[in-house]
XYZ file of C-alpha atoms in Angstrom:
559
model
C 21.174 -31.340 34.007
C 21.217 -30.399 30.457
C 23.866 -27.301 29.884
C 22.736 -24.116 28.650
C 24.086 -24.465 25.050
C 22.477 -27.359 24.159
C 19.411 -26.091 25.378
C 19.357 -23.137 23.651
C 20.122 -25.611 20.612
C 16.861 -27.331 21.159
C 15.181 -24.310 21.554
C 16.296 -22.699 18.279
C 15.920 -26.024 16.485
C 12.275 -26.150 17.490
C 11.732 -22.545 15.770
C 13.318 -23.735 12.681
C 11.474 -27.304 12.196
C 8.302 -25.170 12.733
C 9.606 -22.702 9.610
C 10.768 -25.969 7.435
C 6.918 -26.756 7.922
C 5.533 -23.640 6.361
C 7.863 -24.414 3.841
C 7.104 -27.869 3.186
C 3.555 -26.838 3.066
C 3.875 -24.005 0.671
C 6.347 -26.026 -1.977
C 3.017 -28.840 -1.735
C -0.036 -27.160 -1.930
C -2.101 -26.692 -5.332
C -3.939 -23.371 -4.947
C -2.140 -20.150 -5.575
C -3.728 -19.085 -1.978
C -0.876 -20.999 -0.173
C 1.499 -21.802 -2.938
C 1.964 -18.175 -3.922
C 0.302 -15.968 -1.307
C 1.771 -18.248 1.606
C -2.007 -17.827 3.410
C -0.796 -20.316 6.000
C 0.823 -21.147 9.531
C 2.494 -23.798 10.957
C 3.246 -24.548 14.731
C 4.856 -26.968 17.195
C 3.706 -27.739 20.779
C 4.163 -29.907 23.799
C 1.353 -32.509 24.823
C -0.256 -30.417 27.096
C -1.547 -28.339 23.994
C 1.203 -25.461 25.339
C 3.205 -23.564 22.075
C 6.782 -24.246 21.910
C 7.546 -22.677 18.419
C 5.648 -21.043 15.690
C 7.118 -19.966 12.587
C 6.075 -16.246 11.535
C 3.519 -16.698 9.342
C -0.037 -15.153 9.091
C -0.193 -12.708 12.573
C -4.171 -13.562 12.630
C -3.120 -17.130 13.161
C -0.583 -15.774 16.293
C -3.014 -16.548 18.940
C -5.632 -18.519 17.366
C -3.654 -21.442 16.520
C -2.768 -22.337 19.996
C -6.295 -21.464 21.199
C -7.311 -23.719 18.547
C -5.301 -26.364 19.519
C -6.702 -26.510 23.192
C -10.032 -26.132 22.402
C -9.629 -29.718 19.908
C -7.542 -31.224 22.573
C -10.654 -30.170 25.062
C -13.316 -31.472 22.199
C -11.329 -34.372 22.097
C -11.187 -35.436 25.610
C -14.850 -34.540 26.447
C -16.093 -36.643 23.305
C -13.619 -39.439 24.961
C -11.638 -39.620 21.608
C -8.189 -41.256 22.008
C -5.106 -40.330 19.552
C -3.046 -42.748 18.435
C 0.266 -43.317 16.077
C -0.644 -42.199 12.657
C -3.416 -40.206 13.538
C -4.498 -36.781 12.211
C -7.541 -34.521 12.911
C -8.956 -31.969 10.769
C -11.147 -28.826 12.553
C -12.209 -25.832 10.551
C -15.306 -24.816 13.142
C -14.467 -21.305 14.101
C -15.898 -21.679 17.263
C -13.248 -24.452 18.278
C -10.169 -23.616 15.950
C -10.118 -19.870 15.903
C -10.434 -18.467 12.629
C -13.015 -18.792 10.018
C -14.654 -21.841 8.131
C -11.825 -21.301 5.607
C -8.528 -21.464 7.916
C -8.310 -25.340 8.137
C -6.230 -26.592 10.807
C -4.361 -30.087 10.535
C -2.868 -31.597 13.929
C -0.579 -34.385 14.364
C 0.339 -35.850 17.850
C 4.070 -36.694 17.954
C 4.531 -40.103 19.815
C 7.771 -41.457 21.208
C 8.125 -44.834 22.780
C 4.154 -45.017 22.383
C 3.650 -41.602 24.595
C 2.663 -38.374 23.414
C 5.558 -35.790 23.465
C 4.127 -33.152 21.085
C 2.031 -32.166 18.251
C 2.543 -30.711 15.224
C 0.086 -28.065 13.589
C -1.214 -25.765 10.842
C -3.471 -23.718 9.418
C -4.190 -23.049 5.810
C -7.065 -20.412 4.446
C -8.389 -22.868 1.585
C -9.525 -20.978 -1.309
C -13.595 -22.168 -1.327
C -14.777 -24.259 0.974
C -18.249 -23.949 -0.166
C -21.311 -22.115 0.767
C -23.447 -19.811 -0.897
C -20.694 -17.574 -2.860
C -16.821 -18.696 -3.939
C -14.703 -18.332 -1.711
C -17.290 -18.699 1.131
C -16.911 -15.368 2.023
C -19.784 -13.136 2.079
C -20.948 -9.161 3.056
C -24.226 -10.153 4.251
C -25.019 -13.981 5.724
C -27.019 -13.282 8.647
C -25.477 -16.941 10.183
C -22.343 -19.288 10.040
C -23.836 -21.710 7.692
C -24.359 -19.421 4.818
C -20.166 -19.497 4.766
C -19.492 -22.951 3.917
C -18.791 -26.598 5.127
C -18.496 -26.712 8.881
C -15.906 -29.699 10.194
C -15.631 -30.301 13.899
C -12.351 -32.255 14.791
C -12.297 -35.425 13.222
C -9.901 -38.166 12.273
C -8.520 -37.318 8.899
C -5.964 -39.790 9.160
C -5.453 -43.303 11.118
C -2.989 -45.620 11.158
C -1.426 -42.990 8.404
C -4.003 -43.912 6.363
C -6.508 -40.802 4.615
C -10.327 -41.159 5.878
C -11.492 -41.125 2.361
C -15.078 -40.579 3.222
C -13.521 -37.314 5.314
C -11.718 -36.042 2.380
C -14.663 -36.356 -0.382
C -16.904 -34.763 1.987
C -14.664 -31.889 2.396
C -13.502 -31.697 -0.798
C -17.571 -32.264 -2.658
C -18.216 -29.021 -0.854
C -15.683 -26.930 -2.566
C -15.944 -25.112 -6.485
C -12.258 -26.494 -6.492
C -12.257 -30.152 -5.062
C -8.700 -30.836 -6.645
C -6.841 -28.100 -5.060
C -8.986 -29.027 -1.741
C -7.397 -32.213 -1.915
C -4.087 -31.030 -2.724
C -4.016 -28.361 -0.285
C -5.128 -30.849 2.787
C -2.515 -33.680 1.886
C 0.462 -30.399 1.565
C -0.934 -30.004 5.192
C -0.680 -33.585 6.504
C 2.997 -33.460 4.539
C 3.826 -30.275 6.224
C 3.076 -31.725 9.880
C 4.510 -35.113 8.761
C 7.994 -32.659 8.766
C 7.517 -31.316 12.035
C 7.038 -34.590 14.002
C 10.269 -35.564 11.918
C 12.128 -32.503 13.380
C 11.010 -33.419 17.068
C 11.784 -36.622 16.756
C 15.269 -36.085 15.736
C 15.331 -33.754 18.319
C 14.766 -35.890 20.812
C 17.213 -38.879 19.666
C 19.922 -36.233 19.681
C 19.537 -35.379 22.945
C 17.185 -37.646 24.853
C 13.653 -36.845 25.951
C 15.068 -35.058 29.612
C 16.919 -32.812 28.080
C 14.101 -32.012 25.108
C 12.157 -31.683 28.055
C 13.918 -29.492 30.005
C 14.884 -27.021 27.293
C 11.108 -26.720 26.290
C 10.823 -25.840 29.727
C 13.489 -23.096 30.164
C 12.855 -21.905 26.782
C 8.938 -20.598 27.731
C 10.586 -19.456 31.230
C 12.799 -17.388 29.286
C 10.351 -15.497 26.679
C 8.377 -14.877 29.491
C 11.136 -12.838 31.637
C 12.377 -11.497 28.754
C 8.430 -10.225 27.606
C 7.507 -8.596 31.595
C 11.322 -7.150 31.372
C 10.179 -5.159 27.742
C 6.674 -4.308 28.815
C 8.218 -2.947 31.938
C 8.905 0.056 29.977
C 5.289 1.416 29.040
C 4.191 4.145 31.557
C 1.932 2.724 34.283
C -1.727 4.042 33.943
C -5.142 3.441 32.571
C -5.356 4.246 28.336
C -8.704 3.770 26.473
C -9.846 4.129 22.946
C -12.970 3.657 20.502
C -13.154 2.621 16.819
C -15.357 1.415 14.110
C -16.202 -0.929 11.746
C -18.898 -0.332 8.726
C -21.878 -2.269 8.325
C -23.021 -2.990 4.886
C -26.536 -0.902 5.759
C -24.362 2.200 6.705
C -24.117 2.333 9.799
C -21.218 1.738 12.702
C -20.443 -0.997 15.112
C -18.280 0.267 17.866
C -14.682 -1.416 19.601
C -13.695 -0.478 23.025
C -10.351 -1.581 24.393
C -9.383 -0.370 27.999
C -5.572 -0.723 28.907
C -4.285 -0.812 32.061
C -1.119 -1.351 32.663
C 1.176 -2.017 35.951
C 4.244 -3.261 37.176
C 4.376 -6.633 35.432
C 0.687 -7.318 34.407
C -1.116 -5.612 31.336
C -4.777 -5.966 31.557
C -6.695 -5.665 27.782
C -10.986 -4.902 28.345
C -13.071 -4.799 25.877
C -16.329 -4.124 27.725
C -18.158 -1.546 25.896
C -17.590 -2.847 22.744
C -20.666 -3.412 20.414
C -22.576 -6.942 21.127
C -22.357 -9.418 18.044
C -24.310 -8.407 14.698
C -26.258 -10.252 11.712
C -23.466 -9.381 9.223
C -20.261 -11.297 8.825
C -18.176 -9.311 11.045
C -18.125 -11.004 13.944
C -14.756 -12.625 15.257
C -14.299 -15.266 17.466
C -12.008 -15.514 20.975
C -9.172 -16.735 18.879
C -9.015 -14.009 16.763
C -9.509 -11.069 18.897
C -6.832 -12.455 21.136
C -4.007 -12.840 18.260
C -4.983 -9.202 17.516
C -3.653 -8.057 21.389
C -0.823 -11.024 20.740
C 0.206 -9.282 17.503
C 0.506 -5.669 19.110
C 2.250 -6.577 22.195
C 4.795 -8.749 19.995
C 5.840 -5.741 17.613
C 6.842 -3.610 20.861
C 8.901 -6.388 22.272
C 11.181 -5.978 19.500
C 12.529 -8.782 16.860
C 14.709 -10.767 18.854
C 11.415 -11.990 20.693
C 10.406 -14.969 20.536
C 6.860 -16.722 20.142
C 5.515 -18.987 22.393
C 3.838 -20.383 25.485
C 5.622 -17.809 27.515
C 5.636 -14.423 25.448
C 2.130 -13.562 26.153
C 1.625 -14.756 29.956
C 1.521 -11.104 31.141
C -2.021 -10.284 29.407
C -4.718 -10.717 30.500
C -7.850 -10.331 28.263
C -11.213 -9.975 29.376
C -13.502 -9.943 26.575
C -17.785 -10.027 26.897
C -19.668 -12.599 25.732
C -21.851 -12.356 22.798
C -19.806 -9.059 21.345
C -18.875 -8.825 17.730
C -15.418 -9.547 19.582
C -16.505 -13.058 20.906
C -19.866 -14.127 19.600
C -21.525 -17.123 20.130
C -22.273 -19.870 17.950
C -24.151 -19.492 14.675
C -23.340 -15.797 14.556
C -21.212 -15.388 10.707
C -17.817 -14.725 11.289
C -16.101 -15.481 7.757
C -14.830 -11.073 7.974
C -14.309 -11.171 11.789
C -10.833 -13.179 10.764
C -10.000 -10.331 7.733
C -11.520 -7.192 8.874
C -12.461 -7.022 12.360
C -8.936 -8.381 13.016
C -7.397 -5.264 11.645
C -9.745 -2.943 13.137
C -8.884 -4.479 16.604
C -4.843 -3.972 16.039
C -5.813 -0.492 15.055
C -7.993 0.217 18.274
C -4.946 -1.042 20.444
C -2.310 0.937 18.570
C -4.614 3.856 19.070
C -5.155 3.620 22.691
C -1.388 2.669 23.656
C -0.523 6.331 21.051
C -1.723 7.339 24.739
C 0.985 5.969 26.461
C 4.287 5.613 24.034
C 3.394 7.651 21.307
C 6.658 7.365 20.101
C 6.548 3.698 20.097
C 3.251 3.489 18.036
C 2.769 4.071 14.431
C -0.436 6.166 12.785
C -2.840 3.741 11.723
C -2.505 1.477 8.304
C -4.917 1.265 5.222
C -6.943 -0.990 8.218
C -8.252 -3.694 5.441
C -7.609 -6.880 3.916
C -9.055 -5.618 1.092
C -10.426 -9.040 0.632
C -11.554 -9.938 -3.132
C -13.425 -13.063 -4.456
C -14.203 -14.289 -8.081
C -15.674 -17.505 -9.746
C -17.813 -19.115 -11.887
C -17.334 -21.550 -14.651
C -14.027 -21.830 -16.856
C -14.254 -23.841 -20.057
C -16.826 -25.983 -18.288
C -15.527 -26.194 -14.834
C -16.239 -24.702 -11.644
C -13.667 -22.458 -10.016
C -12.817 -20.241 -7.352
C -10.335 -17.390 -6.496
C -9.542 -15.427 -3.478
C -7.151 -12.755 -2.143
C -6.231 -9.758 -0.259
C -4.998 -6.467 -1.584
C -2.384 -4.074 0.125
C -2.445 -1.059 1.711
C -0.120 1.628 2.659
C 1.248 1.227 6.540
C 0.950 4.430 8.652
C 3.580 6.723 9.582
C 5.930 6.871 12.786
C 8.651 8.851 14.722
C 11.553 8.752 12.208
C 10.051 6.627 9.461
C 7.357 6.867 6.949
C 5.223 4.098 5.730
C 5.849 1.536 4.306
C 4.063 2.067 0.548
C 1.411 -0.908 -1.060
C 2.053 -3.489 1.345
C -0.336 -6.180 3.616
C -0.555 -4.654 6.953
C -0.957 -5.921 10.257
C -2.922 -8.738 10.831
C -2.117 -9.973 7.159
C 1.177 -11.343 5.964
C 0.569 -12.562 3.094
C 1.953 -11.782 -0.864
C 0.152 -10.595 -3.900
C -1.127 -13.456 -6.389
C 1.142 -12.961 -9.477
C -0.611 -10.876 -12.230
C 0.838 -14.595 -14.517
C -1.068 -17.102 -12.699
C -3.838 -14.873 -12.483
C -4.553 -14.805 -16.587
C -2.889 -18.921 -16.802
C -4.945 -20.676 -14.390
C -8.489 -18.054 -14.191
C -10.345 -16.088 -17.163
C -9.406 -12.927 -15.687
C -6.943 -9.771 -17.370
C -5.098 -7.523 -15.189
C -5.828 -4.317 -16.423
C -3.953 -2.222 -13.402
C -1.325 -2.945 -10.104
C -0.177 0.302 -9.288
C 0.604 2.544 -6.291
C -2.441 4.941 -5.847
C -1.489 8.575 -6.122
C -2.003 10.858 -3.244
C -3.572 8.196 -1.177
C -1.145 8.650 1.589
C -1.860 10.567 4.686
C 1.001 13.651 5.404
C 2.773 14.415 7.742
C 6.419 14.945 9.015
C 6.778 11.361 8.391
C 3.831 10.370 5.922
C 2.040 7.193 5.742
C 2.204 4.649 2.702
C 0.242 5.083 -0.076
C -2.664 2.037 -1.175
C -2.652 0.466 -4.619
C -4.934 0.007 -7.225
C -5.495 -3.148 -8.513
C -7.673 -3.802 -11.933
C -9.421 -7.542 -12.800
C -11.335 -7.373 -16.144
C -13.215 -10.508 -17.144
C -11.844 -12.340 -20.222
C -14.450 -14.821 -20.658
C -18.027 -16.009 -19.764
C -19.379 -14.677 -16.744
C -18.119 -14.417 -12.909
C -19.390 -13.844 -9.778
C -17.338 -11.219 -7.514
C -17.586 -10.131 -3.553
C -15.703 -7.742 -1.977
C -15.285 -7.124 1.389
C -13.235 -4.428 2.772
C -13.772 -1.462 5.284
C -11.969 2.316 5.834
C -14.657 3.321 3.500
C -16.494 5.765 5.593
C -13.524 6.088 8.681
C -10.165 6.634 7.295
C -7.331 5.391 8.532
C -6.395 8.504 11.221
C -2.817 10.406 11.746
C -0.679 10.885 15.383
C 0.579 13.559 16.677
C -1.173 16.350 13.934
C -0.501 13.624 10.915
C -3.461 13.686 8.051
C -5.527 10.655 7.634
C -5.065 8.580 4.497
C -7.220 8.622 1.635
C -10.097 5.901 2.094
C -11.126 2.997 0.572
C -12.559 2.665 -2.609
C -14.597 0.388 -5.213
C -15.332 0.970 -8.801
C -16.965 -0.748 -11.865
C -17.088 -0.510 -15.524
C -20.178 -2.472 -17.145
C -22.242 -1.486 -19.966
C -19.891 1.122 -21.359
C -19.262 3.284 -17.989
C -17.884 3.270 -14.675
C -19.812 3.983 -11.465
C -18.943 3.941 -7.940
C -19.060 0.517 -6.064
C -19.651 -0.374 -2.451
C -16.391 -1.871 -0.399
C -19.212 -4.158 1.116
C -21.264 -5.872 -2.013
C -21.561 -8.591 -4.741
C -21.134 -7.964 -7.840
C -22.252 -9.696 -11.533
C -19.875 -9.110 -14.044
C -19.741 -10.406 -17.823
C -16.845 -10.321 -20.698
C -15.173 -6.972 -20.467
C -15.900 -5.418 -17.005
C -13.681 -4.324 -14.975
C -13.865 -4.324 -11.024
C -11.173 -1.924 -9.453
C -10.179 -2.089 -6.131
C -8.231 1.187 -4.236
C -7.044 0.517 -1.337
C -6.980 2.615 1.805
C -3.361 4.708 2.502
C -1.527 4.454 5.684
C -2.312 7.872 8.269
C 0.592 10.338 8.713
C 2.545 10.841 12.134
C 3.515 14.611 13.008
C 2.819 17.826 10.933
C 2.817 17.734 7.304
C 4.405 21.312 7.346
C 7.069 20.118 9.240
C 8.209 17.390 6.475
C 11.768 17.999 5.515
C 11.667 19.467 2.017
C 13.653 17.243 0.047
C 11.661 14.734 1.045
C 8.516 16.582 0.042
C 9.923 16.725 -3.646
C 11.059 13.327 -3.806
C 7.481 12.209 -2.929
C 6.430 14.729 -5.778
C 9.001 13.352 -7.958
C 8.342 9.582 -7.684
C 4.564 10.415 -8.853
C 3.134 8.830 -4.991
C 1.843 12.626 -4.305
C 1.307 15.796 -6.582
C 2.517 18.749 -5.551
C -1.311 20.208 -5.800
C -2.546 17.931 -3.488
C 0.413 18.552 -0.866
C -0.168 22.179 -1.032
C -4.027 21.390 -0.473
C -3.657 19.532 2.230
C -1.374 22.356 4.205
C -3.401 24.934 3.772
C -6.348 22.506 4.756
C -3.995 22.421 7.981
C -3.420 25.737 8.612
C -7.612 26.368 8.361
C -7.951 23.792 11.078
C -9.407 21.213 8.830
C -7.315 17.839 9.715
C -9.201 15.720 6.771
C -7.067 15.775 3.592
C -9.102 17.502 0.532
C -10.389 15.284 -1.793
């Protein structure tokens, strides 16, 4: 019988060897994606495919990592493919790892006196992996192979040996085959440290006693996850929300909530079947989304793992935009659709714990990519933009931050002009973005890329251009999305949804969405009215706009 300090020894020391892999990953990789954004995950779990530890990393990858995992383990065992010392397998098919085609997942099985005791896993969003744009991700493929190079699992190591012919093929598909290359081995290196970790685990304290801890450890997030959710009212909450098609039009999300005495039940029937566009997410993705909610009112000290989530369950129709089936695109399910689904279930618990539940964020990933040819070479660039969070009982926003499903960094303005031919022109805080209230949301940024050199290719995709991101409890929506270009002398109003051509000296300009407002704007303590005035986030026309625009009944902020 293993005591209860050692196992809550085991237990932490499996959350940190899972955290030592995201950082072994990040200090290896080549592409400023993971070395400088930290676009990645990393994960440890037991050898039935259940998660023991994952470090906090990307929230999209919360619940699609371990789906991921079970669905390869699955692939694997109907295929009748046997793992062995040394091995590795590489996935990056949507439809069986969770994500999109450019969230490539690594797993290692951990062996111990020749029997599996655990795996170790990640996932990494490689910069281009291929298909018909860089970055592989596009605003209008009508099916998954228009995004890039499709990999079911196979072995990309045996006997700790690389499959050559696996790497080339992956890394042949890619504008950037060097930083493919280096970005898969950071992966293998990052996993190699997590079977370390559990290994020394388990010589510390012998394979009972790893054992047993696991065990007690999932028991234990799971009583500790029914005894938080115990506190939202019992009852039935609903809401609807939208994402924006490139032709103008909406596709709809329905989540139902019901919620009783130690079960929450998440339904999404009613929700929009799947569409031609790239806004489709798969199972994995939709589920982190209700993971991600659920873990941010269970408070900090919660942790993640096989156990946390056992009280949900989540029903989800086939062939929606929310679970589509195979070759329906899905490359902005995994950016966008993820944070309009975190949005929807904020929206309908506001219902239930309003004072729980924060106004909605900027709602985008604001997701930008660029490439073309540099001095004679192919290459690629991707990343997401910030927005401003939304407002809630005693706090405002947080200002010019990733949001919700995204945790990710800014690329720094320096490797931006060293390593692409690109000039940062602006990276700002957007004035008056912000939706008021008594405690207002944060405000978006602007962010400027003007091309230095030659000629580049450039794709946005974003959303909250149309919808804005709404208010709670009387709170003004935030200022929406925007897109704008300067080419042949002039600037003219882009699409958040488009590809664009641009040659030495245009500018693309991206203005991201703010976060919504919680409460009345009138009610806003006046001192902190004047310090938003005075830091330059809001002018003091706009705030006096927007409260008469209240008191007229007119709960849109004036342009």
């Amino acid at each position: 019988m293993t005591d209860m300090f050692t196992k809550q020894i085991i237990a932490s020391s499996l959350y940190y060897a899972s955290e030592e892999m995201g950082i072994a990953l990040r200090n290896s990789a080549y592409s400023p994606n993971i070395k400088e954004r930290m676009d990645h995950s990393a994960a440890l779990f037991d050898e039935n495919g259940s998660l023991l530890a994952q470090a906090e990393h990307i929230p999209v990858h919360l619940g699609s990592l371990p789906w991921g995992l079970k669905n390869t383990l699955k692939y694997l065992s109907d295929h009748n493919i046997g793992l062995r010392k040394g091995d590795s397998i590489v996935v990056n098919n949507p439809y069986i790892s969770g994500t999109h085609l450019n969230d490539v997942t690594v797993i290692r099985p951990i062996f111990y006196r020749d029997e599996i005791v655990a795996y170790s896993a990640n996932k990494a969003h490689h910069s281009d992996i291929g298909g018909k744009l860089p970055g592989s991700i596009n605003f209008d493929g009508k099916t998954i192979f228009e995004e890039g190079i499709i990999l079911d699992p196979v072995f990309l190591m045996r006997n700790d040996e690389f499959n050559r012919d696996v790497i080339s093929i992956f890394s042949s598909n890619s504008r950037n085959p060097y930083e493919r290359i280096g970005d898969i081995k950071a992966q293998v290196a990052a996993n190699y440290t997590g079977e370390r970790r559990v290994l020394e685990i388990i010589e510390r304290n012998g394979l009972d006693a790893f054992r047993e801890a696991r065990g007690y450890y999932l028991e234990y997030a799971d009583q500790l996850a029914r005894s938080r959710i115990s506190e939202i009212p019992h009852g039935t909450y609903a809401a609807e929300d939208y994402l924006e098609k490139p032709d103008g039009t909406d596709i709809r999300l329905k989540v139902t909530i019901r919620v009783s005495e130690d079960r929450i039940g998440v339904d999404y029937t009613g929700t929009d079947g799947q569409v031609d566009v790239p806004l489709n997410a798969v199972l994995g993705v939709t589920i982190s989304g209700v993971y991600y909610v659920f873990r941010t009112l269970m408070g900090s000290d919660m942790p993640v793992n096989d156990g946390t989530f056992r009280f949900l369950d989540i029903h989800v129709p086939d062939r929606t935009v929310l679970n589509p089936a195979f070759p329906a695109p899905v490359s902005g399910g995994n950016v966008e659709t993820s944070q309009r689904n975190a949005d929807l279930i904020y929206l309908a618990l506001s219902k239930a714990i309003p004072d729980r539940v924060p106004a909605a964020s900027g709602g985008s990933m604001n997701n930008i990519m660029m490439g073309g040819l540099n001095n004679g070479r192919s290459w690629a660039f991707y990343e997401t933009i910030g927005v401003g969070l939304g407002g809630k009982l005693g706090k405002d926003g947080t200002d010019g931050i990733h949001a919700n499903m995204t945790n990710t960094m800014n690329t720094p303005i320096e490797e931006i002009e060293r390593t692409m031919p690109l000039i940062m022109k602006r990276y700002e805080f957007r004035q008056n973005s912000a939706g008021l209230g008594k405690y207002r949301g944060g405000s978006g940024i602007i962010r400027s890329f003007m091309v230095r050199d030659g000629e580049i290719t450039v794709t946005v995709l974003s959303e909250r251009e149309r919808h804005r991101p709404w208010g709670l409890q009387g709170g003004m929506t935030g200022a929406p999305t925007e897109v704008r270009i300067f080419a042949g002398g002039r600037w003219r109003k882009g699409s958040t949804k488009a590809t664009y051509y641009l040659k030495q000296g245009d500018i693309i300009e991206i203005r991201t969405a703010g976060g919504g407002g919680y409460g009345k704007p009138q009610d806003r303590d006046k001192e902190k009215v004047e310090a938003d005035i005075a830091s330059g986030l809001i002018t003091r026309g706009y705030m006096e706009r927007t409260i008469r625009s209240v008191n007229h009944h007119n709960m849109s902020p004036p342009e």
